[in-house]
Short mmCIF file of C-alpha atoms (C1' of nucleotides) in Angstrom, two decimals:
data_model
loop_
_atom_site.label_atom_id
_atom_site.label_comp_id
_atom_site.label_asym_id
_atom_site.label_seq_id
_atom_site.Cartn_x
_atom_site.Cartn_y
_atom_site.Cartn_z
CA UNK A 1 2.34 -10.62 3.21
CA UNK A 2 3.62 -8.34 5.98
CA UNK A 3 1.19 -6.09 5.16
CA UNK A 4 -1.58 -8.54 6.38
CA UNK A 5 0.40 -9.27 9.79
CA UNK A 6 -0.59 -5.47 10.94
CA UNK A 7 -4.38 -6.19 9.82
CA UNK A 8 -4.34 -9.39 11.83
CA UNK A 9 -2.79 -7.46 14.70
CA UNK A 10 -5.93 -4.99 14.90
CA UNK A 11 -8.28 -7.49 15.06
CA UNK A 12 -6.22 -9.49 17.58
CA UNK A 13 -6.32 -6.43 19.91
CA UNK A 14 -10.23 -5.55 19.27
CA UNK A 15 -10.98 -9.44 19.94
CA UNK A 16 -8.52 -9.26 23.25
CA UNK A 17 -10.41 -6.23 24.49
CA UNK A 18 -13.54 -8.28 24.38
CA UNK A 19 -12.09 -11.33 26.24
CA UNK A 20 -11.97 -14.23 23.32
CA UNK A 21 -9.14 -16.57 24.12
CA UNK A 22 -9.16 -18.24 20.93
CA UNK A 23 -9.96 -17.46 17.53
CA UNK A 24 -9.99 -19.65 14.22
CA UNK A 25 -9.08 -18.87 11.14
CA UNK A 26 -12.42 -18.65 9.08
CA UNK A 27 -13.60 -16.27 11.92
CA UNK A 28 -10.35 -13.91 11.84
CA UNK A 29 -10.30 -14.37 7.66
CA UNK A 30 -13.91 -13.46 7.55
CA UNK A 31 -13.60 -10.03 9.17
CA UNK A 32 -10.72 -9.19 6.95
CA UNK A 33 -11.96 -10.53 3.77
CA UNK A 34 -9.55 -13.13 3.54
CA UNK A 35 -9.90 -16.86 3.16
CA UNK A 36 -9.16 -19.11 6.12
CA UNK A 37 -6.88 -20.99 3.91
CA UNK A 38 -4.72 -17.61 3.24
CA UNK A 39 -4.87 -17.12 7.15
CA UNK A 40 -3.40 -20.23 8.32
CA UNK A 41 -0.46 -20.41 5.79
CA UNK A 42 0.45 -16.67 6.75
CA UNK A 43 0.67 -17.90 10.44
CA UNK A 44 2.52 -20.78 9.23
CA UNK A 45 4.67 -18.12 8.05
CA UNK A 46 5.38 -17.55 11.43
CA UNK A 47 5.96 -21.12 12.72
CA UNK A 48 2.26 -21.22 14.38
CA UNK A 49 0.90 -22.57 17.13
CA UNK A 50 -2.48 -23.51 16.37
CA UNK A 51 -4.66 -25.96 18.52
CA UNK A 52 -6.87 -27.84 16.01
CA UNK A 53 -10.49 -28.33 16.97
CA UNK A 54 -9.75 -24.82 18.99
CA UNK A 55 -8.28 -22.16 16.71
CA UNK A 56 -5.37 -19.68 17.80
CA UNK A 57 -4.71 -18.43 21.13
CA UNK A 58 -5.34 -14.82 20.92
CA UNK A 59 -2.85 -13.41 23.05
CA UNK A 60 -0.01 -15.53 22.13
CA UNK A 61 -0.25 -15.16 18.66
CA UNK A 62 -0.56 -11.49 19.37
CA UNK A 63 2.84 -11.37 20.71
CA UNK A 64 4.33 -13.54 18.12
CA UNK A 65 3.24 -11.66 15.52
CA UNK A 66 4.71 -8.64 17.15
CA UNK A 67 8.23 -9.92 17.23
CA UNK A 68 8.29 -11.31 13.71
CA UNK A 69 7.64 -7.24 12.65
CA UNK A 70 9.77 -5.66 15.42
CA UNK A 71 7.03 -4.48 17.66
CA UNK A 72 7.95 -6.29 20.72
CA UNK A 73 11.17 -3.56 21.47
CA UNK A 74 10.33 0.22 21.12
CA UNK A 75 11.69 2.70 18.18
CA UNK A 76 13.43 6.17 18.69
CA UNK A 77 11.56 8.56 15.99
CA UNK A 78 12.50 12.04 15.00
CA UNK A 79 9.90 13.81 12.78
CA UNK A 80 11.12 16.49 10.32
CA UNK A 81 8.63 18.90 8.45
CA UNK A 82 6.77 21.34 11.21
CA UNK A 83 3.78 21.90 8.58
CA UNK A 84 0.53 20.76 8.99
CA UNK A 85 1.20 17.27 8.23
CA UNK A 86 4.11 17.13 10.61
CA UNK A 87 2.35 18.39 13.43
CA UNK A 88 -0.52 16.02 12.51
CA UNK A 89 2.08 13.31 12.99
CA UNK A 90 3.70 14.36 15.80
CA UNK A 91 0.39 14.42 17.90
CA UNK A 92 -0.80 11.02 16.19
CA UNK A 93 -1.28 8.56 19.17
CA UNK A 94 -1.44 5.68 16.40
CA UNK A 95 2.85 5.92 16.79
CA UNK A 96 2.93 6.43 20.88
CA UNK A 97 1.12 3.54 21.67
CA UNK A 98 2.54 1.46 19.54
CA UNK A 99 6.03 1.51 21.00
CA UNK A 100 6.98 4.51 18.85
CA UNK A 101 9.29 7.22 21.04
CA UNK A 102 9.16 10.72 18.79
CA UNK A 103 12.72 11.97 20.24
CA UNK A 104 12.52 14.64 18.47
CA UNK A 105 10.82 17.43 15.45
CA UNK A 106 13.07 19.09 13.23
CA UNK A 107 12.43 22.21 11.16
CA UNK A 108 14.35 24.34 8.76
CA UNK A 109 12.06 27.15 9.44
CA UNK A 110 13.42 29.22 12.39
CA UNK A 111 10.46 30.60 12.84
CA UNK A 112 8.59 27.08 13.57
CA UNK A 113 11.69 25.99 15.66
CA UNK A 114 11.22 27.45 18.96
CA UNK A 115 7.47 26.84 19.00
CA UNK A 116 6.54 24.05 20.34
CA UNK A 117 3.35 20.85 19.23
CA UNK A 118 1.93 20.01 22.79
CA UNK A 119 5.26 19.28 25.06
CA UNK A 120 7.44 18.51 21.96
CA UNK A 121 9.81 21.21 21.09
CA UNK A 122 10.07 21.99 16.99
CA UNK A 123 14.16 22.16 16.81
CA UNK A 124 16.44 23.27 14.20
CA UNK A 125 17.41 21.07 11.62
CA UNK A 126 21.12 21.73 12.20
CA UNK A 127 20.42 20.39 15.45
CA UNK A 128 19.61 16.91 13.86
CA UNK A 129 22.41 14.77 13.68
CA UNK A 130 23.01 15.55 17.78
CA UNK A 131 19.79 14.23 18.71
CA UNK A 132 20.17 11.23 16.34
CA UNK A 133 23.36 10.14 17.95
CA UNK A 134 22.34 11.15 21.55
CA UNK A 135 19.07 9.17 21.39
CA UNK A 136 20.06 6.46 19.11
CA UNK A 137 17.11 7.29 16.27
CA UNK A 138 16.55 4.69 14.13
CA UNK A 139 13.49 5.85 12.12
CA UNK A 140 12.50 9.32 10.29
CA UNK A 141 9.45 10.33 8.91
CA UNK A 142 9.75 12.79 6.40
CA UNK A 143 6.88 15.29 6.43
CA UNK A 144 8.45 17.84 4.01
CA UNK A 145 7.45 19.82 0.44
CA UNK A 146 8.57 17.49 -2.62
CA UNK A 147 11.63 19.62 -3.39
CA UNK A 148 13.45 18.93 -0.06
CA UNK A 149 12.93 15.47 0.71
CA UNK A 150 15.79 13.94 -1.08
CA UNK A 151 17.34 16.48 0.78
CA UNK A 152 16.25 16.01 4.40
CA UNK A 153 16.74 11.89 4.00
CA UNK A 154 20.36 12.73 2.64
CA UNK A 155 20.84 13.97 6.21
CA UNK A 156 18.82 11.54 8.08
CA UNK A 157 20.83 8.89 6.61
CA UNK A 158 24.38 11.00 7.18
CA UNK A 159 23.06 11.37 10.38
CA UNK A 160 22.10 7.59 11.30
CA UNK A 161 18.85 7.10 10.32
CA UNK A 162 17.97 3.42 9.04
CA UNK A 163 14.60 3.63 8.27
CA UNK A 164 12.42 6.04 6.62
CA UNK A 165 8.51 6.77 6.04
CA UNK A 166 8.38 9.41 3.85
CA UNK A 167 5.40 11.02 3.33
CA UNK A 168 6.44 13.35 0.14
CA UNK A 169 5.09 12.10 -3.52
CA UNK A 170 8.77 11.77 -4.34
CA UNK A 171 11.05 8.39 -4.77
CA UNK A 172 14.20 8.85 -2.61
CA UNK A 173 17.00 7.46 -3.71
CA UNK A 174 18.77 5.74 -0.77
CA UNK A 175 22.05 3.34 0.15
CA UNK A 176 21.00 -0.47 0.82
CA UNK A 177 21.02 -0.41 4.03
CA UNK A 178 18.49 1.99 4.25
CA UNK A 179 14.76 0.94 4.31
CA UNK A 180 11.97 2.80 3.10
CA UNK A 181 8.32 2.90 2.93
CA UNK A 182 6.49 5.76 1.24
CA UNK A 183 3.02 6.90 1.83
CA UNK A 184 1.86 9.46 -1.13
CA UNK A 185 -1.45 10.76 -0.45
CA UNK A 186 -2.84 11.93 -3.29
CA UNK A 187 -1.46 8.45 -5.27
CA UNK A 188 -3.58 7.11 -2.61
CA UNK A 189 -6.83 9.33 -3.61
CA UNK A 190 -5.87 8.20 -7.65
CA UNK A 191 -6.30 4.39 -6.67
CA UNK A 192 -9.60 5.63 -4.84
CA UNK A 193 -10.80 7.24 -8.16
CA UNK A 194 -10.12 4.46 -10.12
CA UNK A 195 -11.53 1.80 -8.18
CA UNK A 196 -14.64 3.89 -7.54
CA UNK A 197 -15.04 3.99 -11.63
CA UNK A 198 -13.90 0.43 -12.19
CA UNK A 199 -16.99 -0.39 -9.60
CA UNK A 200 -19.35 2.12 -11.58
CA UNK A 201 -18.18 0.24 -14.99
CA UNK A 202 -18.94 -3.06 -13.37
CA UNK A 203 -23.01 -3.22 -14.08
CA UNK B 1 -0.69 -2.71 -10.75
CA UNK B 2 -2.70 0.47 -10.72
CA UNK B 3 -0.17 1.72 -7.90
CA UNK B 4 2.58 1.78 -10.67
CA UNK B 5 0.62 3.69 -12.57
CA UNK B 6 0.19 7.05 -9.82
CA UNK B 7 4.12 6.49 -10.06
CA UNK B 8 4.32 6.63 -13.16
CA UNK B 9 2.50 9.67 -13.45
CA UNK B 10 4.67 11.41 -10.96
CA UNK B 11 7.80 10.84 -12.35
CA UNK B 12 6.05 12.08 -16.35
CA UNK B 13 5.49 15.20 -14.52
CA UNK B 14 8.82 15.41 -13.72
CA UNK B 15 10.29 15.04 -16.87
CA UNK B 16 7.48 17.80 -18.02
CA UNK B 17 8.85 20.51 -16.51
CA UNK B 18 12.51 19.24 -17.68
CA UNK B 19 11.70 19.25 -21.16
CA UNK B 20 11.74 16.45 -22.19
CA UNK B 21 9.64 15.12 -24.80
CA UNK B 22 9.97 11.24 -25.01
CA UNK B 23 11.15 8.89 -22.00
CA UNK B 24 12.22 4.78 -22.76
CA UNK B 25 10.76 2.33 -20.77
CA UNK B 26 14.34 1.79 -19.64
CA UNK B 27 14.89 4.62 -18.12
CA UNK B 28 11.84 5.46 -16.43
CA UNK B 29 11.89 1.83 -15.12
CA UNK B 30 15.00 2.20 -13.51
CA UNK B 31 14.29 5.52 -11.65
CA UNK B 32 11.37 4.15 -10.10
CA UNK B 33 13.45 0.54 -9.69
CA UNK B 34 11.32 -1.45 -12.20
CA UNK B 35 12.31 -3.03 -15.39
CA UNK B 36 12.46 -2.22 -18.62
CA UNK B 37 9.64 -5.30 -19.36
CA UNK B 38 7.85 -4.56 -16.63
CA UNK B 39 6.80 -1.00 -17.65
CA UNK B 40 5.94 -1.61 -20.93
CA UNK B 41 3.58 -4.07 -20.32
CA UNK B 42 1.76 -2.11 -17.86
CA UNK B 43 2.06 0.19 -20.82
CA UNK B 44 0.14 -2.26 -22.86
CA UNK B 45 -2.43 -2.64 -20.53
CA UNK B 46 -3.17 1.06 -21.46
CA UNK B 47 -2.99 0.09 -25.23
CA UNK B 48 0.17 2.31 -25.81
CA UNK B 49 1.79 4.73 -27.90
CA UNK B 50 5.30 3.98 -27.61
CA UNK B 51 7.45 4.69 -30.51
CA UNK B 52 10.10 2.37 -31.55
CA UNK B 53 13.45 3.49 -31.27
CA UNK B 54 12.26 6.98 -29.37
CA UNK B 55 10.29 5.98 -26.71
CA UNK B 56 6.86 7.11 -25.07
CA UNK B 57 5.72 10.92 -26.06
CA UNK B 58 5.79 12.02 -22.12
CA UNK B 59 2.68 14.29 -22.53
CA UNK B 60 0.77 11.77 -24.32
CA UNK B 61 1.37 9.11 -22.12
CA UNK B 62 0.51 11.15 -19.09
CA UNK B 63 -2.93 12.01 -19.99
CA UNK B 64 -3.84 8.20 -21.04
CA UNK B 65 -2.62 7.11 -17.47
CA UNK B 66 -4.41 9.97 -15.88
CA UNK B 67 -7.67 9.23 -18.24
CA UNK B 68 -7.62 5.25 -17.29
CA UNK B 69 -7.45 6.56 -13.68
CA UNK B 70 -10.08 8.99 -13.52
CA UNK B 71 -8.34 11.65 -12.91
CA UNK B 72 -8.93 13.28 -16.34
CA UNK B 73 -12.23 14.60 -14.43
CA UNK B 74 -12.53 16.31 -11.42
CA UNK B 75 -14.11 14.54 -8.29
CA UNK B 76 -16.00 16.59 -5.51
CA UNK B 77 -14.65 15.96 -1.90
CA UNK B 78 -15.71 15.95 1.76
CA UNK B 79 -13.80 15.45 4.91
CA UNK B 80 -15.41 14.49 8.06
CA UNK B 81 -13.29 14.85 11.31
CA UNK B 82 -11.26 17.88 12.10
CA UNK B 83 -8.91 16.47 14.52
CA UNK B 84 -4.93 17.07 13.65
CA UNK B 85 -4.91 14.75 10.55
CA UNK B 86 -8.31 16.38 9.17
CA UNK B 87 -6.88 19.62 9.46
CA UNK B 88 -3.75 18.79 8.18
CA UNK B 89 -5.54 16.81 5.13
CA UNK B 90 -8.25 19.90 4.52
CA UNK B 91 -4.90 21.90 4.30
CA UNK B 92 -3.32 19.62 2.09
CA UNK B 93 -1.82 21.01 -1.33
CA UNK B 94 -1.53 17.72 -3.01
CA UNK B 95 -5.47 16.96 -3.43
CA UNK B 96 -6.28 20.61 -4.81
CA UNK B 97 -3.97 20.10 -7.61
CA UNK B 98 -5.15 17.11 -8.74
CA UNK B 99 -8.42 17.98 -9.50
CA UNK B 100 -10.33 16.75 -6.11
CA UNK B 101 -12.38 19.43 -5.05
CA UNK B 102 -13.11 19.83 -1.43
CA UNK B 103 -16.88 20.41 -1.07
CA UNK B 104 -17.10 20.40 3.27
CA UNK B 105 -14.89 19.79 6.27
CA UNK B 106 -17.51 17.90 8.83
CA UNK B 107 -17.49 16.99 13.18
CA UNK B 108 -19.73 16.11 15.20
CA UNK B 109 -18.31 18.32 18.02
CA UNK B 110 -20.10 21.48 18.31
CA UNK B 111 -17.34 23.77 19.14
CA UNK B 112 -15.13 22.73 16.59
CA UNK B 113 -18.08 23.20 14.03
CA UNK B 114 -18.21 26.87 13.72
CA UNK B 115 -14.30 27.19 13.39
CA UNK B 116 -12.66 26.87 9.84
CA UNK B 117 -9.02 25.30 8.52
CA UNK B 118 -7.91 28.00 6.15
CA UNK B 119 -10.95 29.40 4.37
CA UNK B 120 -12.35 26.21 4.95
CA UNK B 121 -15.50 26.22 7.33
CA UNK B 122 -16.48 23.44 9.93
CA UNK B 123 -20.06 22.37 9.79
CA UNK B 124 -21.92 19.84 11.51
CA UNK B 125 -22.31 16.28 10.75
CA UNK B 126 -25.78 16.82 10.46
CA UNK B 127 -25.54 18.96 7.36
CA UNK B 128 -23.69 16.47 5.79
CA UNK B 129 -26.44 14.79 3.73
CA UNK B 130 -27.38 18.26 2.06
CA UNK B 131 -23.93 19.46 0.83
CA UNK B 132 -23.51 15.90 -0.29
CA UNK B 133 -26.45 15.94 -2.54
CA UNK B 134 -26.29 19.55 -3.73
CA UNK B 135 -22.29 19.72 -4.34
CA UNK B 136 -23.21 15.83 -6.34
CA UNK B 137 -20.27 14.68 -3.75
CA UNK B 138 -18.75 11.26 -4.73
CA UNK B 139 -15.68 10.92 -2.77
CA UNK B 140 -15.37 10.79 1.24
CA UNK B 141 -12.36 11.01 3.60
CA UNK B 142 -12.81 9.74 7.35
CA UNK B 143 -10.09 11.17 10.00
CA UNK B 144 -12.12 10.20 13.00
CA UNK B 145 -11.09 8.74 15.62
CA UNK B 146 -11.49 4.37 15.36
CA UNK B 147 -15.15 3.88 17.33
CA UNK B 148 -16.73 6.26 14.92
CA UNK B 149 -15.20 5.42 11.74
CA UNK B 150 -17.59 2.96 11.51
CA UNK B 151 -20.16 4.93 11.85
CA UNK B 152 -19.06 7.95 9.81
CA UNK B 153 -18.86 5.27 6.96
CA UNK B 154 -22.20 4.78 7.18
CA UNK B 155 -23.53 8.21 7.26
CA UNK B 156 -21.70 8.88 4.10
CA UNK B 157 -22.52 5.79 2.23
CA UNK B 158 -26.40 6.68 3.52
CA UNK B 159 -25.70 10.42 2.29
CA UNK B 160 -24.87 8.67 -1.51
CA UNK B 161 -20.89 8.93 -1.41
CA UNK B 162 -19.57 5.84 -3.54
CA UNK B 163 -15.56 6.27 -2.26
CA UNK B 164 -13.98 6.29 1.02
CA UNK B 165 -10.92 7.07 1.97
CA UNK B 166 -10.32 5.72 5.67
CA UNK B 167 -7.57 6.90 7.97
CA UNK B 168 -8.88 4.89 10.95
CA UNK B 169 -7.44 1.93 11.98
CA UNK B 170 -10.39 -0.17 11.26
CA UNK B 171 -11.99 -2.63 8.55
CA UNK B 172 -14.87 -0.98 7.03
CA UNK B 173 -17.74 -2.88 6.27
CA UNK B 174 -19.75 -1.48 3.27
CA UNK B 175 -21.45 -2.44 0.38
CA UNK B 176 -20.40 -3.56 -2.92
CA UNK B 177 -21.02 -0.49 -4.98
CA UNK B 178 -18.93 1.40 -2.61
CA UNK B 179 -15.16 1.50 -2.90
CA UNK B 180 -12.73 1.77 -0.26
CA UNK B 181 -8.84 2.42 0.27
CA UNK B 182 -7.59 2.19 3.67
CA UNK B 183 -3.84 4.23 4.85
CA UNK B 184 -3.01 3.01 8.21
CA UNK B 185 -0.48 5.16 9.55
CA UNK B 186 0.46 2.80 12.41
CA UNK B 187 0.62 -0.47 9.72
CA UNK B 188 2.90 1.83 7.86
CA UNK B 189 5.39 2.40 10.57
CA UNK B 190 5.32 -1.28 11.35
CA UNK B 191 6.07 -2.05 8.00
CA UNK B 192 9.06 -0.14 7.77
CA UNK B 193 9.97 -1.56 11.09
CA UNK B 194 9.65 -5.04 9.50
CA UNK B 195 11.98 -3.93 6.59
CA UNK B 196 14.91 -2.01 8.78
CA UNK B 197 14.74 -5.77 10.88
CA UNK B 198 14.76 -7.29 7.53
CA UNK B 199 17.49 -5.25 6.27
CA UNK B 200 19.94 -5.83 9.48
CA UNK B 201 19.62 -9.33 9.71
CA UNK B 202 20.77 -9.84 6.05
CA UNK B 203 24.42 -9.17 6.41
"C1'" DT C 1 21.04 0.87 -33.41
"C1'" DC C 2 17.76 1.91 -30.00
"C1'" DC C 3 13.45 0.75 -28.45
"C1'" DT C 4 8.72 -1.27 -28.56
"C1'" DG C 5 5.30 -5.11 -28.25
"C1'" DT C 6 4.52 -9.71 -26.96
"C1'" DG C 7 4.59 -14.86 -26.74
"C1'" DA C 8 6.78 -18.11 -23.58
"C1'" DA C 9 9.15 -19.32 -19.32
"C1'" DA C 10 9.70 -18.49 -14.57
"C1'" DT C 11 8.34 -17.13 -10.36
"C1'" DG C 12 5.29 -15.95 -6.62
"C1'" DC C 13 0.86 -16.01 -4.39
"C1'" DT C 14 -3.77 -17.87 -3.44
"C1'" DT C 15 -7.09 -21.37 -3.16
"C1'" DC C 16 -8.31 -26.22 -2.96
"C1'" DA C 17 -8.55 -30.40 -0.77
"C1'" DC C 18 -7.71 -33.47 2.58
"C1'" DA C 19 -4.98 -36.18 6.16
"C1'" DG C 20 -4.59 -35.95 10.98
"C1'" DC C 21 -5.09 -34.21 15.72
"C1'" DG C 22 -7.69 -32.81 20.06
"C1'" DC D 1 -16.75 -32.86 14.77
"C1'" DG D 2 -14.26 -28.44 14.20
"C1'" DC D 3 -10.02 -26.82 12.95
"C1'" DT D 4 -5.06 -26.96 11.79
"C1'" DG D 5 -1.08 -27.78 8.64
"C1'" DT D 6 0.35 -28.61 4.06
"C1'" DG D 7 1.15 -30.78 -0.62
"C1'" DA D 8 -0.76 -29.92 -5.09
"C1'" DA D 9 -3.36 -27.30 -8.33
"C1'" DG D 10 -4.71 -22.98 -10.11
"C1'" DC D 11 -3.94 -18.01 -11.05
"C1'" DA D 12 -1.59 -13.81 -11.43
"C1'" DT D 13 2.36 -11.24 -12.10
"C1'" DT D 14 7.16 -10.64 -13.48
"C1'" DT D 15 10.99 -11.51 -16.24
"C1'" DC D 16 13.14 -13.30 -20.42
"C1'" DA D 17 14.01 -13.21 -25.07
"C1'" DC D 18 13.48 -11.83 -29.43
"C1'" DA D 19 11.07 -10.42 -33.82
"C1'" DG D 20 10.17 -6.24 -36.06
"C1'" DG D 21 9.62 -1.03 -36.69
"C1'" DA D 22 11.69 3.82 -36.99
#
DNA sequence: TCCTGTGAAATGCTTCACAGCG
DNA sequence: CGCTGTGAAGCATTTCACAGGA
């Protein structure tokens, strides 16, 4: 369901760009493949604010939809994993403009820390928990090899972390009050494979 | 349902390189925080081998799971974009081991063309529909930036590809024999946003 | 006894269908 | 009219519960 809310979001900002005020729900269902039906009861969801015989205002539901995910205030970030992935990440400008602050990228290698990606500084990871509690990080991304990443979100969470996107094929265990959402790439590139032969099986 | 199933094979590996030679639905559910019923009937869905009483022959069951997802084969890959996240993704450990071979890295800029990631080298877009023919290419990953994805799409569907795998913020519009599975990095982040919110307000 | 395989119940999600408003 | 909001129906997925095998 909250997936969907970040789809609806894109289109909100493409159609915004181009000056619609309004938008109905077969025209924003269509370009997402979703039924206009399915569209309205989301934003129902959301205690809506449609005009009938007009559609949805476009800018108002834009910012409604932001504050039922969180969007509307801005999130301190620290990044840890200086690889290529990491550094990937940290330039990403995906995170920066959506309200994402990267506070900080953390590295057990002493040789990465010191270098620097663009302006950001790659620190030590001993040097964690400080920035944590000086910046008041809410959100890690973990950008690590497999066999430390149980490790590293041990000390994001000791460290203050509530929140963690965790980009290592591993499951973290983690307290309750911890959220996480895991993005395994190559699990990603299986679903690909099989779709892509389900499709071929199809005649 | 197919998700479960890249999980699945994950944690089997796992338990390979323990040792151990049977797993219960029990306890593989639980360390990936499903139950018991749950697996087995996604089990079923791959017309299983369990034994009663033992369990599921971890070897076994790992090659059915990687057979119903096509992974039993091995696919031939190309990347087009070699921004940050191409880079990082051409660099990337995770697809080499699983059997996706990658065939070309691909820009449309000149001067990155020419370059290489590793032993990787850049070539132009405009050799794309050559290598994808000769090296019998099936699978495509786009890490362009938004306005081309679009258009990349396009040229790789035209080029025969039958998969993409789309980093870019955008819906792709393509036809029905081709397959597509999107990872938005920002959606991701606002996701877990969604959940830490989520998680606070239930006290 | 431990564990699978599977009908049946329960739950959740999507689509249908239509009353009602601008 | 075009379009929303929403009960009710229709599907899909998850959990329960238990018979039966090793």
């Amino acid at each position: 369901v909250v997936r969907r809310l970040s789809l609806y979001l894109r289109q909100l900002d493409a159609l915004r760009v181009l000056g619609k005020p309004t938008i109905s729900s077969r025209e924003l269902g269509d370009s997402l493949r979703l039924t206009d039906a399915q569209v309205r009861k989301d934003f129902a969801y959301l205690s809506a604010l449609g005009v009938a015989g007009r559609g949805y205002p476009v800018e108002e539901l834009a910012t409604r939809i932001r504050s039922t995910l969180g969007t509307d205030r801005s999130w301190n970030v620290v990044l840890v994993g200086a690889g290529n992935l990491g550094r990937a990440l940290a330039a990403y400008q995906g995170f920066a403009s959506k309200g994402f602050l990267l506070r900080g990228v953390f590295d057990v290698d002493a040789a990465k820390a010191g270098s620097s990606i663009g302006d950001i500084p790659i620190a030590l990871m001993s040097t964690l928990p400080e920035v944590v509690k000086r910046e008041s990080v809410q959100l890690g991304v973990i950008a690590v090899p497999p066999t430390s990443a149980q490790d590293v979100a041990d000390q994001l969470i000791d460290a203050g972390v509530v929140g963690l996107l965790n980009f290592s094929p591993v499951q973290l265990s983690v307290p309750q009050r911890v959220s996480v959402v895991s993005v395994d790439l190559a699990a990603q590139m299986e679903q690909l494979v099989f779709q892509v032969s389900a499709n071929a099986a199809r005649k």
